[in-house]
Coordinates of N, CA and C in Angstrom, one line a residue:
M1 N 67.7 -15.6 159.3 CA 66.9 -14.6 159.7 C 68.0 -13.5 159.7
R2 N 67.8 -12.4 159.5 CA 68.7 -11.2 159.5 C 67.9 -10.1 160.0
E3 N 68.7 -9.0 160.2 CA 68.1 -7.6 160.9 C 66.8 -7.1 159.7
G4 N 65.8 -7.2 160.0 CA 64.8 -6.6 159.3 C 63.7 -7.9 158.9
G5 N 64.1 -8.9 159.4 CA 63.3 -10.0 159.1 C 63.5 -11.0 158.2
I6 N 62.5 -11.8 157.9 CA 62.7 -13.0 157.0 C 63.0 -12.3 155.6
V7 N 64.0 -12.8 154.9 CA 64.4 -12.5 153.6 C 63.5 -12.6 152.7
E8 N 62.8 -13.8 152.5 CA 61.6 -14.1 151.4 C 60.5 -13.0 151.4
L9 N 60.5 -12.5 152.7 CA 59.2 -11.3 152.7 C 59.7 -10.1 152.2
H10 N 60.9 -9.8 152.1 CA 61.4 -8.7 151.2 C 60.9 -7.1 152.1
L11 N 61.2 -7.4 153.4 CA 60.8 -6.4 154.4 C 62.0 -5.4 154.3
P12 N 61.9 -4.0 154.9 CA 62.8 -3.1 155.0 C 63.4 -3.7 156.1
K13 N 64.8 -3.0 156.2 CA 65.5 -3.2 157.5 C 64.9 -2.2 158.5
C14 N 64.8 -2.4 159.8 CA 64.4 -1.7 161.2 C 65.3 -0.4 161.1
I15 N 64.6 0.6 161.4 CA 65.4 1.8 161.5 C 65.9 1.7 163.0
T16 N 67.0 2.1 163.2 CA 67.6 2.0 164.5 C 67.8 3.4 165.0
N17 N 68.1 3.7 166.2 CA 68.6 4.9 167.0 C 69.9 5.5 166.2
A18 N 70.8 4.7 165.8 CA 71.9 5.2 165.3 C 71.7 5.7 163.6
T19 N 70.7 5.1 163.1 CA 70.4 5.5 161.7 C 69.8 6.8 161.8
K20 N 68.8 6.9 162.8 CA 68.1 8.3 163.0 C 69.1 9.2 163.3
A21 N 70.1 9.1 164.1 CA 71.1 10.0 164.7 C 72.0 10.6 163.5
R22 N 72.4 9.5 162.7 CA 73.1 9.9 161.5 C 72.5 10.6 160.5
R23 N 71.1 10.3 160.3 CA 70.4 11.1 159.2 C 70.1 12.6 159.8
E24 N 69.8 12.9 161.2 CA 69.6 14.0 161.7 C 71.0 15.0 161.5
L25 N 72.1 14.1 161.9 CA 73.4 14.7 161.8 C 73.6 15.4 160.2
L26 N 73.4 14.4 159.4 CA 73.5 14.8 157.9 C 72.7 16.0 157.7
V27 N 71.2 16.1 158.1 CA 70.3 17.2 157.8 C 70.9 18.5 158.4
L28 N 71.3 18.4 159.8 CA 72.2 19.6 160.5 C 73.2 20.0 159.6
I29 N 74.1 19.3 159.2 CA 75.2 19.7 158.3 C 74.7 20.2 157.1
L30 N 73.8 19.9 156.7 CA 73.1 20.4 155.2 C 72.7 21.8 155.6
V31 N 71.8 21.9 156.5 CA 71.1 23.1 156.8 C 72.2 24.3 157.3
I32 N 73.2 23.9 157.8 CA 74.4 24.8 158.3 C 75.0 25.1 157.1
S33 N 75.4 24.2 156.3 CA 76.0 24.7 155.1 C 75.4 25.4 154.2
I34 N 74.1 25.2 153.9 CA 73.2 26.1 152.9 C 73.0 27.6 153.6
S35 N 73.0 27.4 154.9 CA 72.8 29.0 155.6 C 74.0 29.7 155.6
C36 N 75.1 29.1 155.7 CA 76.5 30.0 155.6 C 76.6 30.2 154.2
A37 N 76.2 29.4 153.3 CA 76.4 30.0 151.7 C 75.6 31.2 151.2
A38 N 74.3 31.1 152.0 CA 73.3 32.1 151.7 C 73.8 33.5 152.6
I39 N 74.3 33.4 153.8 CA 74.9 34.6 154.3 C 75.9 34.9 153.8
S40 N 76.9 34.4 153.2 CA 78.1 34.8 152.5 C 77.8 35.5 151.3
M41 N 76.7 34.9 150.6 CA 76.0 35.5 149.4 C 75.6 36.8 149.4
I42 N 75.0 36.9 150.7 CA 74.0 38.1 151.1 C 75.2 39.3 151.3
I43 N 76.2 38.7 152.0 CA 77.3 39.9 152.5 C 78.2 40.3 151.0
V44 N 78.3 39.4 150.4 CA 79.0 39.9 149.0 C 78.0 40.8 148.1
L45 N 77.0 40.6 148.0 CA 75.9 41.3 147.2 C 75.8 42.7 148.0
A46 N 75.9 42.7 149.1 CA 75.6 44.0 150.0 C 76.9 44.9 149.6
K47 N 78.0 44.3 149.9 CA 79.4 44.9 149.6 C 79.4 45.5 148.0
W48 N 79.1 44.7 147.2 CA 78.9 44.9 145.8 C 78.4 46.0 145.5
F49 N 76.9 46.1 146.0 CA 76.0 47.2 145.9 C 76.4 48.5 146.5
V50 N 77.1 48.4 147.7 CA 77.3 49.6 148.2 C 78.5 50.4 147.5
S51 N 79.5 49.3 146.9 CA 80.6 49.9 146.3 C 80.2 50.4 144.8
K52 N 79.1 50.0 144.4 CA 78.5 50.4 143.2 C 78.0 51.9 143.5
K53 N 77.3 51.8 144.4 CA 76.6 53.3 144.8 C 77.7 54.1 145.1
Q54 N 78.8 53.9 145.6 CA 79.8 55.0 146.0 C 80.3 55.1 144.6
S55 N 80.7 54.5 143.8 CA 81.2 54.8 142.7 C 80.1 55.5 141.6
E56 N 79.1 55.5 141.9 CA 78.0 56.2 141.1 C 78.1 57.7 141.6
D57 N 78.3 57.9 142.7 CA 78.0 59.1 143.4 C 79.4 60.0 143.1
L58 N 80.6 59.5 142.8 CA 81.7 60.3 142.5 C 81.6 60.4 140.9
P59 N 81.6 61.8 140.8 CA 81.8 62.0 139.1 C 83.1 61.7 138.5
S60 N 83.2 61.1 137.4 CA 84.4 61.1 136.6 C 84.9 62.4 136.1
K61 N 86.3 62.5 135.8 CA 86.7 63.9 135.5 C 86.1 64.2 134.3
S62 N 85.6 63.6 133.2 CA 85.1 64.1 132.3 C 83.5 64.7 132.5
S63 N 82.8 63.7 133.5 CA 81.7 64.3 133.5 C 81.5 65.4 134.4
F64 N 82.6 65.7 135.4 CA 82.8 66.5 136.2 C 83.0 67.9 135.4
K65 N 83.7 68.0 134.2 CA 83.8 69.1 133.4 C 82.5 69.5 132.6
E66 N 81.7 68.2 132.4 CA 80.5 68.6 131.5 C 79.3 69.3 132.5
A67 N 79.4 68.9 133.7 CA 78.2 68.9 134.7 C 78.4 70.6 135.3
F68 N 79.5 71.0 135.1 CA 79.7 72.4 135.7 C 79.9 73.5 134.7
F69 N 79.5 74.7 135.0 CA 79.7 75.8 133.9 C 81.4 76.1 133.8
R70 N 81.7 76.7 132.6 CA 83.1 77.0 132.7 C 83.1 78.5 133.0
V71 N 83.5 78.9 134.3 CA 83.4 80.3 134.7 C 84.8 81.0 135.0
S72 N 85.0 82.1 134.2 CA 86.6 82.5 134.6 C 86.4 83.6 135.5
Y73 N 87.5 84.0 136.3 CA 87.5 85.0 137.3 C 87.0 86.2 136.6
D74 N 87.1 86.6 135.4 CA 86.6 88.0 134.8 C 85.0 87.7 134.9
M75 N 84.5 86.8 134.5 CA 82.9 86.6 134.6 C 82.6 86.7 135.9
L76 N 83.3 86.4 136.9 CA 82.8 86.5 138.4 C 83.1 87.9 138.8
L77 N 84.2 88.4 138.4 CA 84.5 90.0 138.8 C 83.3 90.8 138.2
K78 N 82.9 90.5 136.9 CA 81.6 91.5 136.3 C 80.4 91.2 136.9
A79 N 80.1 89.9 137.1 CA 78.9 89.6 137.8 C 78.6 90.1 139.1
T80 N 79.7 90.4 140.1 CA 79.5 90.9 141.4 C 80.1 92.4 141.3
K81 N 80.1 93.1 140.2 CA 80.6 94.4 140.0 C 81.9 94.6 140.7
G82 N 82.9 93.8 140.4 CA 84.2 93.9 141.1 C 84.2 93.6 142.3
F83 N 83.3 92.7 143.0 CA 83.3 92.4 144.3 C 83.1 93.5 145.1
S84 N 82.0 94.3 144.7 CA 81.7 95.4 145.3 C 81.1 95.2 146.8
P85 N 81.5 96.1 148.0 CA 80.8 96.1 149.1 C 79.3 95.9 149.0
A86 N 78.6 96.6 148.0 CA 77.3 96.8 147.9 C 76.8 95.2 147.6
H87 N 77.4 94.4 147.0 CA 76.9 93.2 146.7 C 77.4 92.0 147.8
L88 N 78.0 92.5 148.9 CA 78.6 91.6 149.9 C 77.3 91.1 150.6
I89 N 77.1 89.7 150.7 CA 76.1 89.1 151.4 C 76.4 89.0 152.9
G90 N 77.7 88.5 153.2 CA 78.2 88.1 154.5 C 79.6 87.9 154.5
V91 N 80.2 87.9 155.7 CA 81.6 87.7 156.0 C 81.7 86.6 157.2
G92 N 82.4 85.6 156.9 CA 82.6 84.5 158.0 C 84.1 84.4 158.4
S93 N 84.5 83.6 159.0 CA 85.9 83.1 159.5 C 86.7 82.8 158.4
F94 N 86.3 82.1 157.5 CA 87.0 81.9 156.4 C 86.8 82.4 155.0
G95 N 86.1 83.2 155.0 CA 85.6 84.1 153.9 C 84.7 85.0 153.7
S96 N 84.4 85.5 152.5 CA 83.3 86.4 152.2 C 82.4 85.8 151.1
V97 N 80.9 86.2 151.1 CA 80.1 85.8 150.2 C 79.7 86.9 149.5
Y98 N 79.4 87.0 148.2 CA 79.1 88.1 147.3 C 77.9 87.8 146.4
K99 N 76.8 88.4 146.2 CA 75.7 88.0 145.1 C 76.0 88.5 144.0
G100 N 75.5 88.1 142.9 CA 75.8 88.6 141.4 C 74.8 88.1 140.6
I101 N 75.1 88.6 139.4 CA 74.1 88.1 138.1 C 75.2 87.7 137.2
L102 N 75.0 86.4 136.7 CA 76.0 85.9 135.8 C 75.3 85.9 134.5
D103 N 75.9 86.5 133.5 CA 75.4 86.5 132.1 C 75.8 85.1 131.5
Q104 N 74.9 84.3 131.2 CA 75.3 83.1 130.5 C 74.7 82.7 129.4
D105 N 75.3 83.2 128.3 CA 74.7 82.8 127.0 C 73.3 83.7 126.9
G106 N 73.2 84.9 127.3 CA 72.0 85.7 127.3 C 71.0 85.6 128.3
N107 N 71.3 84.5 129.1 CA 70.4 84.4 130.2 C 71.0 84.9 131.5
E108 N 70.2 85.5 132.4 CA 70.6 86.1 133.7 C 70.8 85.1 134.7
L109 N 71.5 84.6 135.3 CA 71.6 83.7 136.3 C 72.1 84.3 137.8
P110 N 71.2 84.3 138.9 CA 71.6 84.9 139.9 C 72.6 84.0 140.7
I111 N 73.7 84.4 141.3 CA 74.8 83.6 141.7 C 75.1 84.0 143.2
A112 N 75.7 83.2 143.8 CA 76.5 83.7 145.0 C 77.9 83.1 144.9
V113 N 79.2 84.1 145.4 CA 80.4 83.7 145.0 C 80.9 83.7 146.2
K114 N 81.7 82.7 146.7 CA 82.3 82.5 147.9 C 83.8 82.7 147.8
V115 N 84.3 83.7 148.3 CA 85.8 84.2 148.4 C 86.5 83.6 149.6
L116 N 87.4 82.7 149.4 CA 87.9 82.2 150.4 C 89.2 83.0 150.8
G117 N 89.2 83.3 152.3 CA 90.4 83.9 152.8 C 91.5 82.9 153.1
L118 N 92.4 82.7 152.5 CA 93.5 81.5 152.7 C 94.4 81.8 153.8
Q119 N 94.1 82.9 154.6 CA 95.0 83.1 155.9 C 95.1 81.9 156.9
H120 N 94.1 81.2 156.9 CA 93.8 80.2 157.9 C 94.2 78.9 157.2
R121 N 94.9 78.0 158.0 CA 95.3 76.7 157.4 C 93.9 75.9 157.2
A122 N 92.9 76.0 158.1 CA 91.6 75.0 157.8 C 90.8 75.4 156.8
T123 N 90.9 76.4 156.0 CA 90.0 77.0 155.4 C 89.5 76.0 154.2
T124 N 90.5 75.4 153.3 CA 90.4 74.6 152.5 C 89.5 73.5 153.0
K125 N 89.9 72.8 154.1 CA 89.5 71.6 154.6 C 87.8 72.0 155.0
S126 N 87.6 73.1 155.6 CA 86.4 73.6 156.2 C 85.3 73.9 154.6
F127 N 86.0 74.3 153.8 CA 85.3 74.8 152.4 C 84.7 73.4 152.0
M128 N 85.7 72.3 151.8 CA 85.5 71.0 151.3 C 84.4 70.2 151.9
A129 N 84.4 70.6 153.4 CA 83.2 70.0 154.1 C 81.7 70.4 154.0
E130 N 81.9 71.7 153.8 CA 80.8 72.7 153.5 C 80.2 72.3 152.0
C131 N 81.0 72.1 151.0 CA 80.6 71.6 149.8 C 79.8 70.2 150.1
K132 N 80.5 69.2 150.4 CA 80.0 68.0 150.8 C 78.6 67.9 151.4
A133 N 78.5 68.7 152.6 CA 77.2 68.8 153.2 C 76.0 69.6 152.1
L134 N 76.5 70.6 151.4 CA 75.6 71.2 150.6 C 75.2 70.5 149.5
R135 N 76.0 69.4 149.0 CA 75.7 68.6 148.0 C 74.4 67.7 148.0
N136 N 74.4 67.4 149.4 CA 73.0 66.5 149.8 C 71.7 67.3 150.4
V137 N 71.8 68.6 150.3 CA 71.0 69.3 151.1 C 70.1 70.0 150.0
R138 N 68.7 70.1 150.1 CA 67.8 70.9 149.3 C 67.1 71.8 150.0
H139 N 67.1 73.0 150.0 CA 66.2 74.1 150.7 C 66.2 75.2 149.8
R140 N 64.9 75.9 149.9 CA 64.7 77.1 149.1 C 65.6 78.3 149.4
N141 N 66.1 78.3 150.5 CA 67.0 79.4 150.9 C 68.4 79.1 150.7
L142 N 68.8 77.9 150.0 CA 70.2 77.6 149.6 C 70.5 77.6 148.1
V143 N 71.6 77.9 147.7 CA 71.7 77.7 146.4 C 72.3 76.7 146.0
R144 N 72.3 76.1 144.7 CA 72.8 75.0 144.3 C 74.2 75.4 143.9
I145 N 75.2 74.3 144.0 CA 76.6 74.6 143.5 C 76.7 74.4 142.1
L146 N 77.0 75.3 141.2 CA 77.0 75.2 139.9 C 78.6 74.9 139.4
S147 N 79.4 75.6 140.0 CA 80.8 75.5 139.5 C 81.7 75.7 140.6
T148 N 83.0 75.5 140.1 CA 84.1 76.2 141.0 C 85.1 76.9 140.4
S149 N 85.7 77.8 140.9 CA 86.8 78.4 140.3 C 87.9 78.6 141.2
S150 N 89.1 78.7 140.5 CA 90.3 79.0 141.3 C 91.1 80.4 141.0
S151 N 91.5 80.9 141.9 CA 92.1 82.3 141.5 C 93.6 81.9 140.8
I152 N 93.8 80.8 140.6 CA 95.2 80.6 140.0 C 94.8 80.3 138.6
D153 N 93.5 79.9 138.2 CA 93.0 79.6 136.7 C 92.3 80.7 136.3
F154 N 92.8 81.9 136.0 CA 92.1 83.2 135.8 C 91.2 83.1 134.6
D155 N 91.5 82.1 133.5 CA 90.9 81.9 132.4 C 89.8 80.8 132.3
A156 N 89.7 79.9 133.4 CA 88.9 79.1 133.4 C 89.1 77.9 132.3
R157 N 90.3 77.6 132.2 CA 90.7 76.4 131.1 C 91.0 75.2 131.9

């Protein structure tokens, strides 16, 4: 006779407490391993999705050039009638805003032109923060940013 009974009867071995404990331990290890793998996969996919979304939000140099009008300083000068005080909308601590009508291929487009006063060191940083905020805001009283122009680049090339 051996554990499990008479050999000729071909009965299965008795399940002991040690066998149950070993089986429970294997199941626990398997559950923990699968859980860790699933959590790791979720983290990797989330990071990939976030990085993909951020890269889609940033325009490439070529799409940046295609997405915005090419505006010269001369065009802005004509649109605002020489930055006339009659076209002045408002003055802030970092610059002035003028209204104008831009003639773009026969279409008259109402525009607002912000002229930065570069006397303050924080002007550029403030302007970049303003553009970043306006990029995500839609309101009937706010204009869409169509283009940028630098006084260094008078021909918009």
